[in-house]
Amino acid sequence: MSKSAAKKIQAIRGMNDLLPSESPRWQFFEAKVRQLMQRYGFDEIRTPIVEQTALFARSIGEVTDIVEKEMYTFDDRNGDSLTLRPEGTASCVRAAMEHGLLHNQTQRLWYQGPMFRHERPQKGRYRQFHQVGVETFGFEGPDIDAEVILLSARLWQELGLSAHVTLEINSLGSAEARAAYRDKLVAYFEQHQDVLDEDSKRRLISNPLRILDSKNPAMADMLNNAPQLMDHLDEESRTHFEQLKAMLDASGIGYVINPRLVRGLDYYCRTVFEWTTTALGSQGTVCAGGRYDGLVEQLGGKTTPAVGFAMGIERLVLLLETLDLVPDEALGGCDVYLLPMDESVTVTALTLAETLRSELPTLRLQLHCGGGSFKSRMKKADKSAASVAILLGEDEIAEQTVTLKFLRDEREQQRVPQAELANQLKDLVSH
Ligand code: ATP
Ligand code: MG
């Protein structure tokens, strides 16, 4: 074999394997999410990870970062342009329209899954990453805006994150109000051409509101003095925003009004919000969303008010890990290790393991497989996370007993009748 043929193939840059040591944290997070969605009456939707490219170009906007430079787009074998989904909202709207879910009814949907963006990989930013999102359809008033924010706030509370995240809100107003504001903003930026960086100069034509998002310190002063969208809201949007604030106040949810929060995507209007943390360095946004009343129509449906958000699972799991918030018992492992002492008892061990699993459905039992000397079997038991090993030899079988050996504390080993074993093990399975 030539040297190059033997070279090991590696994963694609920015796309991660989720290893067994990390997956318990994901499962912990996912279980909380699933429970929460049920408690708020949200239904799960699953859509394909590939869509026609036009779906994203038309919904997210041609001049956004995502569509301009981050999409994984390719021609399939019959020449159609397809794209790996960079976010979930467009697919969700497409599916809801296609199956008539928006026809004379409201919807509260949630989804979870991988998204793909060709960005520069770094901590908290990957090319395949995962989001949990919610999308609601058919609700016009600010109550649903508050409801999805409260849902996210409860998730932080359930995860122990409340003290580590901040809610920022803003209103983008109606499309018309924003267009008028956009003109004022462009005029202001044109007066300050000398401080605009290259990115901003480009955006001045394509997407001037996005300039407000810039983190460039050299532009900070100029941006702070820029005209504010909040002062140019239409009356209805202003009322909507005031009502939302009153609902958050009444619910005890703290927030900061960030007049420069504009979000990267074209389809937002009125309420926008982000949950941010300072515990992750520069990739600090863990959840972002808002209202997108125009999107369904933009994709060919009937005007339908809509509100949603998406959260980045990698960033949240990283936060849980950094702050050590996942309880030990959720971190996987097993409770007991069942160890046949030699080949002759393998079959009995196998059936005993099955009996115990039937009797104690929450018991985490690992059966020793693969033979080996007694010494190497005990080593494996020690290496497992089990606190107890169940030893089974010919003597035990003759007596209808097992030997319990305590792996983690100084305690005499103990012979236990097989008939009483399940009862004895129950205490080990408090979960
Ligand atoms: P950012 O400003 O960090 O690029 P964004 O505005 O592009 O975020 P959204 O499209 O609003 O992000 O996605 C919602 C959430 O998904 C983000 O707040 C973040 O937590 C997560 N997210 C977005 N892009 C990535 C990525 N490349 N890797 C990991 N998580 C991501
Ligand atoms: Mg981005």
PDB file of N, CA, C and O in Angstrom, residues 146-215:
ATOM      1  N   ALA A 146     -43.787  36.990  24.987  1.00  0.00           N
ATOM      2  CA  ALA A 146     -43.437  36.783  26.399  1.00  0.00           C
ATOM      3  C   ALA A 146     -43.357  35.289  26.710  1.00  0.00           C
ATOM      4  O   ALA A 146     -42.437  34.837  27.395  1.00  0.00           O
ATOM      5  N   GLU A 147     -44.322  34.534  26.183  1.00  0.00           N
ATOM      6  CA  GLU A 147     -44.374  33.094  26.467  1.00  0.00           C
ATOM      7  C   GLU A 147     -43.089  32.371  26.025  1.00  0.00           C
ATOM      8  O   GLU A 147     -42.542  31.565  26.772  1.00  0.00           O
ATOM      9  N   VAL A 148     -42.592  32.662  24.831  1.00  0.00           N
ATOM     10  CA  VAL A 148     -41.370  31.952  24.395  1.00  0.00           C
ATOM     11  C   VAL A 148     -40.146  32.429  25.191  1.00  0.00           C
ATOM     12  O   VAL A 148     -39.229  31.648  25.451  1.00  0.00           O
ATOM     13  N   ILE A 149     -40.167  33.684  25.601  1.00  0.00           N
ATOM     14  CA  ILE A 149     -39.057  34.160  26.442  1.00  0.00           C
ATOM     15  C   ILE A 149     -39.116  33.485  27.817  1.00  0.00           C
ATOM     16  O   ILE A 149     -38.103  33.037  28.359  1.00  0.00           O
ATOM     17  N   LEU A 150     -40.331  33.351  28.356  1.00  0.00           N
ATOM     18  CA  LEU A 150     -40.481  32.686  29.655  1.00  0.00           C
ATOM     19  C   LEU A 150     -40.078  31.219  29.573  1.00  0.00           C
ATOM     20  O   LEU A 150     -39.484  30.673  30.507  1.00  0.00           O
ATOM     21  N   LEU A 151     -40.405  30.595  28.458  1.00  0.00           N
ATOM     22  CA  LEU A 151     -39.998  29.198  28.254  1.00  0.00           C
ATOM     23  C   LEU A 151     -38.470  29.083  28.319  1.00  0.00           C
ATOM     24  O   LEU A 151     -37.923  28.222  29.004  1.00  0.00           O
ATOM     25  N   SER A 152     -37.795  29.994  27.603  1.00  0.00           N
ATOM     26  CA  SER A 152     -36.330  29.925  27.625  1.00  0.00           C
ATOM     27  C   SER A 152     -35.797  30.233  29.026  1.00  0.00           C
ATOM     28  O   SER A 152     -34.869  29.573  29.498  1.00  0.00           O
ATOM     29  N   ALA A 153     -36.426  31.181  29.704  1.00  0.00           N
ATOM     30  CA  ALA A 153     -35.975  31.532  31.054  1.00  0.00           C
ATOM     31  C   ALA A 153     -36.129  30.341  32.004  1.00  0.00           C
ATOM     32  O   ALA A 153     -35.284  30.110  32.877  1.00  0.00           O
ATOM     33  N   ARG A 154     -37.219  29.582  31.814  1.00  0.00           N
ATOM     34  CA  ARG A 154     -37.399  28.414  32.685  1.00  0.00           C
ATOM     35  C   ARG A 154     -36.340  27.349  32.405  1.00  0.00           C
ATOM     36  O   ARG A 154     -35.895  26.649  33.310  1.00  0.00           O
ATOM     37  N   LEU A 155     -35.930  27.239  31.148  1.00  0.00           N
ATOM     38  CA  LEU A 155     -34.874  26.273  30.842  1.00  0.00           C
ATOM     39  C   LEU A 155     -33.590  26.637  31.594  1.00  0.00           C
ATOM     40  O   LEU A 155     -32.932  25.794  32.183  1.00  0.00           O
ATOM     41  N   TRP A 156     -33.255  27.929  31.589  1.00  0.00           N
ATOM     42  CA  TRP A 156     -32.036  28.340  32.328  1.00  0.00           C
ATOM     43  C   TRP A 156     -32.181  27.981  33.801  1.00  0.00           C
ATOM     44  O   TRP A 156     -31.240  27.536  34.446  1.00  0.00           O
ATOM     45  N   GLN A 157     -33.377  28.203  34.319  1.00  0.00           N
ATOM     46  CA  GLN A 157     -33.617  27.918  35.729  1.00  0.00           C
ATOM     47  C   GLN A 157     -33.445  26.419  35.998  1.00  0.00           C
ATOM     48  O   GLN A 157     -32.763  26.026  36.951  1.00  0.00           O
ATOM     49  N   GLU A 158     -34.021  25.594  35.143  1.00  0.00           N
ATOM     50  CA  GLU A 158     -33.933  24.133  35.298  1.00  0.00           C
ATOM     51  C   GLU A 158     -32.484  23.657  35.213  1.00  0.00           C
ATOM     52  O   GLU A 158     -32.118  22.671  35.821  1.00  0.00           O
ATOM     53  N   LEU A 159     -31.691  24.345  34.420  1.00  0.00           N
ATOM     54  CA  LEU A 159     -30.305  23.924  34.210  1.00  0.00           C
ATOM     55  C   LEU A 159     -29.349  24.557  35.218  1.00  0.00           C
ATOM     56  O   LEU A 159     -28.169  24.226  35.234  1.00  0.00           O
ATOM     57  N   GLY A 160     -29.851  25.480  36.030  1.00  0.00           N
ATOM     58  CA  GLY A 160     -28.982  26.175  36.977  1.00  0.00           C
ATOM     59  C   GLY A 160     -28.201  27.311  36.343  1.00  0.00           C
ATOM     60  O   GLY A 160     -27.174  27.754  36.858  1.00  0.00           O
ATOM     61  N   LEU A 161     -28.679  27.815  35.214  1.00  0.00           N
ATOM     62  CA  LEU A 161     -27.927  28.830  34.472  1.00  0.00           C
ATOM     63  C   LEU A 161     -28.420  30.263  34.691  1.00  0.00           C
ATOM     64  O   LEU A 161     -27.807  31.204  34.188  1.00  0.00           O
ATOM     65  N   SER A 162     -29.523  30.419  35.396  1.00  0.00           N
ATOM     66  CA  SER A 162     -30.166  31.747  35.459  1.00  0.00           C
ATOM     67  C   SER A 162     -29.209  32.882  35.819  1.00  0.00           C
ATOM     68  O   SER A 162     -29.299  33.966  35.245  1.00  0.00           O
ATOM     69  N   ALA A 163     -28.315  32.610  36.759  1.00  0.00           N
ATOM     70  CA  ALA A 163     -27.435  33.682  37.214  1.00  0.00           C
ATOM     71  C   ALA A 163     -26.348  33.999  36.183  1.00  0.00           C
ATOM     72  O   ALA A 163     -25.617  34.983  36.337  1.00  0.00           O
ATOM     73  N   HIS A 164     -26.237  33.194  35.155  1.00  0.00           N
ATOM     74  CA  HIS A 164     -25.119  33.347  34.225  1.00  0.00           C
ATOM     75  C   HIS A 164     -25.532  33.886  32.858  1.00  0.00           C
ATOM     76  O   HIS A 164     -24.710  33.990  31.960  1.00  0.00           O
ATOM     77  N   VAL A 165     -26.816  34.168  32.681  1.00  0.00           N
ATOM     78  CA  VAL A 165     -27.267  34.675  31.386  1.00  0.00           C
ATOM     79  C   VAL A 165     -28.057  35.980  31.548  1.00  0.00           C
ATOM     80  O   VAL A 165     -28.666  36.225  32.581  1.00  0.00           O
ATOM     81  N   THR A 166     -27.991  36.801  30.518  1.00  0.00           N
ATOM     82  CA  THR A 166     -28.687  38.084  30.511  1.00  0.00           C
ATOM     83  C   THR A 166     -29.592  38.149  29.292  1.00  0.00           C
ATOM     84  O   THR A 166     -29.193  37.755  28.198  1.00  0.00           O
ATOM     85  N   LEU A 167     -30.783  38.684  29.502  1.00  0.00           N
ATOM     86  CA  LEU A 167     -31.723  38.846  28.392  1.00  0.00           C
ATOM     87  C   LEU A 167     -31.599  40.255  27.816  1.00  0.00           C
ATOM     88  O   LEU A 167     -31.695  41.246  28.542  1.00  0.00           O
ATOM     89  N   GLU A 168     -31.361  40.329  26.512  1.00  0.00           N
ATOM     90  CA  GLU A 168     -31.363  41.621  25.823  1.00  0.00           C
ATOM     91  C   GLU A 168     -32.540  41.650  24.871  1.00  0.00           C
ATOM     92  O   GLU A 168     -32.794  40.675  24.176  1.00  0.00           O
ATOM     93  N   ILE A 169     -33.263  42.771  24.870  1.00  0.00           N
ATOM     94  CA  ILE A 169     -34.398  42.867  23.952  1.00  0.00           C
ATOM     95  C   ILE A 169     -34.334  44.180  23.168  1.00  0.00           C
ATOM     96  O   ILE A 169     -33.678  45.142  23.569  1.00  0.00           O
ATOM     97  N   ASN A 170     -35.038  44.176  22.049  1.00  0.00           N
ATOM     98  CA  ASN A 170     -35.149  45.384  21.242  1.00  0.00           C
ATOM     99  C   ASN A 170     -36.379  45.223  20.351  1.00  0.00           C
ATOM    100  O   ASN A 170     -36.945  44.125  20.257  1.00  0.00           O
ATOM    101  N   SER A 171     -36.804  46.311  19.737  1.00  0.00           N
ATOM    102  CA  SER A 171     -37.857  46.188  18.734  1.00  0.00           C
ATOM    103  C   SER A 171     -37.362  46.744  17.414  1.00  0.00           C
ATOM    104  O   SER A 171     -36.757  47.819  17.360  1.00  0.00           O
ATOM    105  N   LEU A 172     -37.601  46.003  16.347  1.00  0.00           N
ATOM    106  CA  LEU A 172     -37.206  46.450  15.007  1.00  0.00           C
ATOM    107  C   LEU A 172     -38.335  47.189  14.302  1.00  0.00           C
ATOM    108  O   LEU A 172     -38.168  47.651  13.170  1.00  0.00           O
ATOM    109  N   GLY A 173     -39.499  47.247  14.939  1.00  0.00           N
ATOM    110  CA  GLY A 173     -40.615  47.953  14.325  1.00  0.00           C
ATOM    111  C   GLY A 173     -41.168  47.229  13.104  1.00  0.00           C
ATOM    112  O   GLY A 173     -40.826  46.078  12.827  1.00  0.00           O
ATOM    113  N   SER A 174     -41.996  47.940  12.369  1.00  0.00           N
ATOM    114  CA  SER A 174     -42.568  47.360  11.147  1.00  0.00           C
ATOM    115  C   SER A 174     -41.568  47.514  10.010  1.00  0.00           C
ATOM    116  O   SER A 174     -40.604  48.274  10.111  1.00  0.00           O
ATOM    117  N   ALA A 175     -41.819  46.813   8.910  1.00  0.00           N
ATOM    118  CA  ALA A 175     -40.929  46.910   7.750  1.00  0.00           C
ATOM    119  C   ALA A 175     -40.848  48.356   7.256  1.00  0.00           C
ATOM    120  O   ALA A 175     -39.769  48.846   6.913  1.00  0.00           O
ATOM    121  N   GLU A 176     -41.983  49.064   7.267  1.00  0.00           N
ATOM    122  CA  GLU A 176     -42.008  50.457   6.768  1.00  0.00           C
ATOM    123  C   GLU A 176     -41.184  51.369   7.682  1.00  0.00           C
ATOM    124  O   GLU A 176     -40.367  52.169   7.214  1.00  0.00           O
ATOM    125  N   ALA A 177     -41.420  51.235   8.996  1.00  0.00           N
ATOM    126  CA  ALA A 177     -40.684  52.083   9.940  1.00  0.00           C
ATOM    127  C   ALA A 177     -39.187  51.823   9.807  1.00  0.00           C
ATOM    128  O   ALA A 177     -38.371  52.752   9.867  1.00  0.00           O
ATOM    129  N   ARG A 178     -38.859  50.571   9.586  1.00  0.00           N
ATOM    130  CA  ARG A 178     -37.439  50.227   9.486  1.00  0.00           C
ATOM    131  C   ARG A 178     -36.828  50.810   8.216  1.00  0.00           C
ATOM    132  O   ARG A 178     -35.686  51.245   8.203  1.00  0.00           O
ATOM    133  N   ALA A 179     -37.588  50.819   7.145  1.00  0.00           N
ATOM    134  CA  ALA A 179     -37.083  51.366   5.884  1.00  0.00           C
ATOM    135  C   ALA A 179     -36.786  52.863   6.032  1.00  0.00           C
ATOM    136  O   ALA A 179     -35.755  53.364   5.569  1.00  0.00           O
ATOM    137  N   ALA A 180     -37.692  53.586   6.728  1.00  0.00           N
ATOM    138  CA  ALA A 180     -37.478  55.018   6.940  1.00  0.00           C
ATOM    139  C   ALA A 180     -36.245  55.248   7.814  1.00  0.00           C
ATOM    140  O   ALA A 180     -35.413  56.130   7.562  1.00  0.00           O
ATOM    141  N   TYR A 181     -36.135  54.405   8.856  1.00  0.00           N
ATOM    142  CA  TYR A 181     -34.991  54.516   9.758  1.00  0.00           C
ATOM    143  C   TYR A 181     -33.689  54.207   9.018  1.00  0.00           C
ATOM    144  O   TYR A 181     -32.674  54.883   9.203  1.00  0.00           O
ATOM    145  N   ARG A 182     -33.757  53.227   8.144  1.00  0.00           N
ATOM    146  CA  ARG A 182     -32.593  52.807   7.369  1.00  0.00           C
ATOM    147  C   ARG A 182     -32.007  53.994   6.592  1.00  0.00           C
ATOM    148  O   ARG A 182     -30.786  54.199   6.572  1.00  0.00           O
ATOM    149  N   ASP A 183     -32.881  54.793   5.983  1.00  0.00           N
ATOM    150  CA  ASP A 183     -32.412  55.962   5.237  1.00  0.00           C
ATOM    151  C   ASP A 183     -31.655  56.936   6.137  1.00  0.00           C
ATOM    152  O   ASP A 183     -30.599  57.455   5.780  1.00  0.00           O
ATOM    153  N   LYS A 184     -32.232  57.182   7.331  1.00  0.00           N
ATOM    154  CA  LYS A 184     -31.563  58.089   8.285  1.00  0.00           C
ATOM    155  C   LYS A 184     -30.213  57.543   8.700  1.00  0.00           C
ATOM    156  O   LYS A 184     -29.227  58.275   8.842  1.00  0.00           O
ATOM    157  N   LEU A 185     -30.196  56.249   8.927  1.00  0.00           N
ATOM    158  CA  LEU A 185     -28.966  55.609   9.381  1.00  0.00           C
ATOM    159  C   LEU A 185     -27.876  55.694   8.301  1.00  0.00           C
ATOM    160  O   LEU A 185     -26.727  56.028   8.586  1.00  0.00           O
ATOM    161  N   VAL A 186     -28.267  55.435   7.059  1.00  0.00           N
ATOM    162  CA  VAL A 186     -27.299  55.507   5.965  1.00  0.00           C
ATOM    163  C   VAL A 186     -26.743  56.925   5.851  1.00  0.00           C
ATOM    164  O   VAL A 186     -25.527  57.123   5.714  1.00  0.00           O
ATOM    165  N   ALA A 187     -27.623  57.915   5.972  1.00  0.00           N
ATOM    166  CA  ALA A 187     -27.179  59.305   5.908  1.00  0.00           C
ATOM    167  C   ALA A 187     -26.159  59.591   7.016  1.00  0.00           C
ATOM    168  O   ALA A 187     -25.119  60.233   6.792  1.00  0.00           O
ATOM    169  N   TYR A 188     -26.440  59.093   8.214  1.00  0.00           N
ATOM    170  CA  TYR A 188     -25.530  59.285   9.349  1.00  0.00           C
ATOM    171  C   TYR A 188     -24.182  58.607   9.088  1.00  0.00           C
ATOM    172  O   TYR A 188     -23.129  59.219   9.264  1.00  0.00           O
ATOM    173  N   PHE A 189     -24.220  57.352   8.618  1.00  0.00           N
ATOM    174  CA  PHE A 189     -22.973  56.632   8.357  1.00  0.00           C
ATOM    175  C   PHE A 189     -22.167  57.314   7.258  1.00  0.00           C
ATOM    176  O   PHE A 189     -20.935  57.334   7.298  1.00  0.00           O
ATOM    177  N   GLU A 190     -22.865  57.880   6.279  1.00  0.00           N
ATOM    178  CA  GLU A 190     -22.148  58.544   5.199  1.00  0.00           C
ATOM    179  C   GLU A 190     -21.374  59.750   5.703  1.00  0.00           C
ATOM    180  O   GLU A 190     -20.302  60.084   5.204  1.00  0.00           O
ATOM    181  N   GLN A 191     -21.917  60.385   6.735  1.00  0.00           N
ATOM    182  CA  GLN A 191     -21.181  61.493   7.350  1.00  0.00           C
ATOM    183  C   GLN A 191     -19.951  61.015   8.112  1.00  0.00           C
ATOM    184  O   GLN A 191     -19.098  61.813   8.492  1.00  0.00           O
ATOM    185  N   HIS A 192     -19.930  59.716   8.441  1.00  0.00           N
ATOM    186  CA  HIS A 192     -18.818  59.182   9.232  1.00  0.00           C
ATOM    187  C   HIS A 192     -18.041  58.101   8.481  1.00  0.00           C
ATOM    188  O   HIS A 192     -17.494  57.183   9.103  1.00  0.00           O
ATOM    189  N   GLN A 193     -17.982  58.269   7.170  1.00  0.00           N
ATOM    190  CA  GLN A 193     -17.270  57.319   6.294  1.00  0.00           C
ATOM    191  C   GLN A 193     -15.871  57.004   6.826  1.00  0.00           C
ATOM    192  O   GLN A 193     -15.409  55.871   6.733  1.00  0.00           O
ATOM    193  N   ASP A 194     -15.179  58.039   7.380  1.00  0.00           N
ATOM    194  CA  ASP A 194     -13.782  57.886   7.787  1.00  0.00           C
ATOM    195  C   ASP A 194     -13.594  56.848   8.904  1.00  0.00           C
ATOM    196  O   ASP A 194     -12.540  56.245   9.021  1.00  0.00           O
ATOM    197  N   VAL A 195     -14.608  56.632   9.731  1.00  0.00           N
ATOM    198  CA  VAL A 195     -14.452  55.619  10.794  1.00  0.00           C
ATOM    199  C   VAL A 195     -14.995  54.239  10.427  1.00  0.00           C
ATOM    200  O   VAL A 195     -14.780  53.277  11.158  1.00  0.00           O
ATOM    201  N   LEU A 196     -15.680  54.141   9.321  1.00  0.00           N
ATOM    202  CA  LEU A 196     -16.244  52.842   8.934  1.00  0.00           C
ATOM    203  C   LEU A 196     -15.143  51.877   8.492  1.00  0.00           C
ATOM    204  O   LEU A 196     -14.254  52.260   7.730  1.00  0.00           O
ATOM    205  N   ASP A 197     -15.179  50.651   8.993  1.00  0.00           N
ATOM    206  CA  ASP A 197     -14.209  49.661   8.515  1.00  0.00           C
ATOM    207  C   ASP A 197     -14.696  49.055   7.192  1.00  0.00           C
ATOM    208  O   ASP A 197     -15.796  49.371   6.727  1.00  0.00           O
ATOM    209  N   GLU A 198     -13.868  48.177   6.623  1.00  0.00           N
ATOM    210  CA  GLU A 198     -14.176  47.646   5.285  1.00  0.00           C
ATOM    211  C   GLU A 198     -15.511  46.904   5.243  1.00  0.00           C
ATOM    212  O   GLU A 198     -16.329  47.107   4.363  1.00  0.00           O
ATOM    213  N   ASP A 199     -15.707  46.043   6.278  1.00  0.00           N
ATOM    214  CA  ASP A 199     -16.950  45.278   6.377  1.00  0.00           C
ATOM    215  C   ASP A 199     -18.161  46.202   6.377  1.00  0.00           C
ATOM    216  O   ASP A 199     -19.161  45.964   5.691  1.00  0.00           O
ATOM    217  N   SER A 200     -18.033  47.275   7.148  1.00  0.00           N
ATOM    218  CA  SER A 200     -19.162  48.193   7.296  1.00  0.00           C
ATOM    219  C   SER A 200     -19.424  48.952   6.004  1.00  0.00           C
ATOM    220  O   SER A 200     -20.568  49.224   5.652  1.00  0.00           O
ATOM    221  N   LYS A 201     -18.361  49.304   5.307  1.00  0.00           N
ATOM    222  CA  LYS A 201     -18.541  50.006   4.026  1.00  0.00           C
ATOM    223  C   LYS A 201     -19.324  49.137   3.054  1.00  0.00           C
ATOM    224  O   LYS A 201     -20.181  49.610   2.312  1.00  0.00           O
ATOM    225  N   ARG A 202     -19.015  47.865   3.088  1.00  0.00           N
ATOM    226  CA  ARG A 202     -19.727  46.920   2.230  1.00  0.00           C
ATOM    227  C   ARG A 202     -21.206  46.840   2.667  1.00  0.00           C
ATOM    228  O   ARG A 202     -22.119  46.842   1.854  1.00  0.00           O
ATOM    229  N   ARG A 203     -21.417  46.816   3.968  1.00  0.00           N
ATOM    230  CA  ARG A 203     -22.786  46.682   4.478  1.00  0.00           C
ATOM    231  C   ARG A 203     -23.613  47.946   4.299  1.00  0.00           C
ATOM    232  O   ARG A 203     -24.844  47.904   4.337  1.00  0.00           O
ATOM    233  N   LEU A 204     -22.917  49.078   4.148  1.00  0.00           N
ATOM    234  CA  LEU A 204     -23.612  50.346   3.992  1.00  0.00           C
ATOM    235  C   LEU A 204     -24.580  50.262   2.817  1.00  0.00           C
ATOM    236  O   LEU A 204     -25.661  50.839   2.839  1.00  0.00           O
ATOM    237  N   ILE A 205     -24.176  49.509   1.814  1.00  0.00           N
ATOM    238  CA  ILE A 205     -25.050  49.339   0.651  1.00  0.00           C
ATOM    239  C   ILE A 205     -25.986  48.148   0.835  1.00  0.00           C
ATOM    240  O   ILE A 205     -27.183  48.238   0.598  1.00  0.00           O
ATOM    241  N   SER A 206     -25.436  47.031   1.329  1.00  0.00           N
ATOM    242  CA  SER A 206     -26.229  45.803   1.345  1.00  0.00           C
ATOM    243  C   SER A 206     -27.146  45.697   2.561  1.00  0.00           C
ATOM    244  O   SER A 206     -28.305  45.310   2.446  1.00  0.00           O
ATOM    245  N   ASN A 207     -26.659  46.033   3.742  1.00  0.00           N
ATOM    246  CA  ASN A 207     -27.405  45.732   4.963  1.00  0.00           C
ATOM    247  C   ASN A 207     -26.955  46.666   6.099  1.00  0.00           C
ATOM    248  O   ASN A 207     -26.330  46.229   7.064  1.00  0.00           O
ATOM    249  N   PRO A 208     -27.286  47.976   5.972  1.00  0.00           N
ATOM    250  CA  PRO A 208     -26.719  48.962   6.898  1.00  0.00           C
ATOM    251  C   PRO A 208     -27.064  48.729   8.378  1.00  0.00           C
ATOM    252  O   PRO A 208     -26.261  49.052   9.245  1.00  0.00           O
ATOM    253  N   LEU A 209     -28.214  48.129   8.668  1.00  0.00           N
ATOM    254  CA  LEU A 209     -28.552  47.891  10.070  1.00  0.00           C
ATOM    255  C   LEU A 209     -27.537  46.982  10.753  1.00  0.00           C
ATOM    256  O   LEU A 209     -27.284  47.092  11.949  1.00  0.00           O
ATOM    257  N   ARG A 210     -26.974  46.079   9.940  1.00  0.00           N
ATOM    258  CA  ARG A 210     -26.005  45.131  10.501  1.00  0.00           C
ATOM    259  C   ARG A 210     -24.746  45.841  11.012  1.00  0.00           C
ATOM    260  O   ARG A 210     -24.032  45.316  11.858  1.00  0.00           O
ATOM    261  N   ILE A 211     -24.486  47.049  10.512  1.00  0.00           N
ATOM    262  CA  ILE A 211     -23.312  47.798  10.987  1.00  0.00           C
ATOM    263  C   ILE A 211     -23.426  48.038  12.492  1.00  0.00           C
ATOM    264  O   ILE A 211     -22.445  48.017  13.223  1.00  0.00           O
ATOM    265  N   LEU A 212     -24.670  48.227  12.960  1.00  0.00           N
ATOM    266  CA  LEU A 212     -24.893  48.474  14.389  1.00  0.00           C
ATOM    267  C   LEU A 212     -24.391  47.316  15.250  1.00  0.00           C
ATOM    268  O   LEU A 212     -24.083  47.474  16.426  1.00  0.00           O
ATOM    269  N   ASP A 213     -24.335  46.142  14.664  1.00  0.00           N
ATOM    270  CA  ASP A 213     -23.923  44.912  15.327  1.00  0.00           C
ATOM    271  C   ASP A 213     -22.414  44.816  15.513  1.00  0.00           C
ATOM    272  O   ASP A 213     -21.939  43.960  16.241  1.00  0.00           O
ATOM    273  N   SER A 214     -21.669  45.689  14.835  1.00  0.00           N
ATOM    274  CA  SER A 214     -20.215  45.552  14.782  1.00  0.00           C
ATOM    275  C   SER A 214     -19.577  45.637  16.171  1.00  0.00           C
ATOM    276  O   SER A 214     -19.986  46.417  17.013  1.00  0.00           O
ATOM    277  N   LYS A 215     -18.568  44.789  16.370  1.00  0.00           N
ATOM    278  CA  LYS A 215     -17.871  44.794  17.662  1.00  0.00           C
ATOM    279  C   LYS A 215     -16.556  45.592  17.574  1.00  0.00           C
ATOM    280  O   LYS A 215     -15.804  45.639  18.532  1.00  0.00           O
TER     281      LYS A 215
END
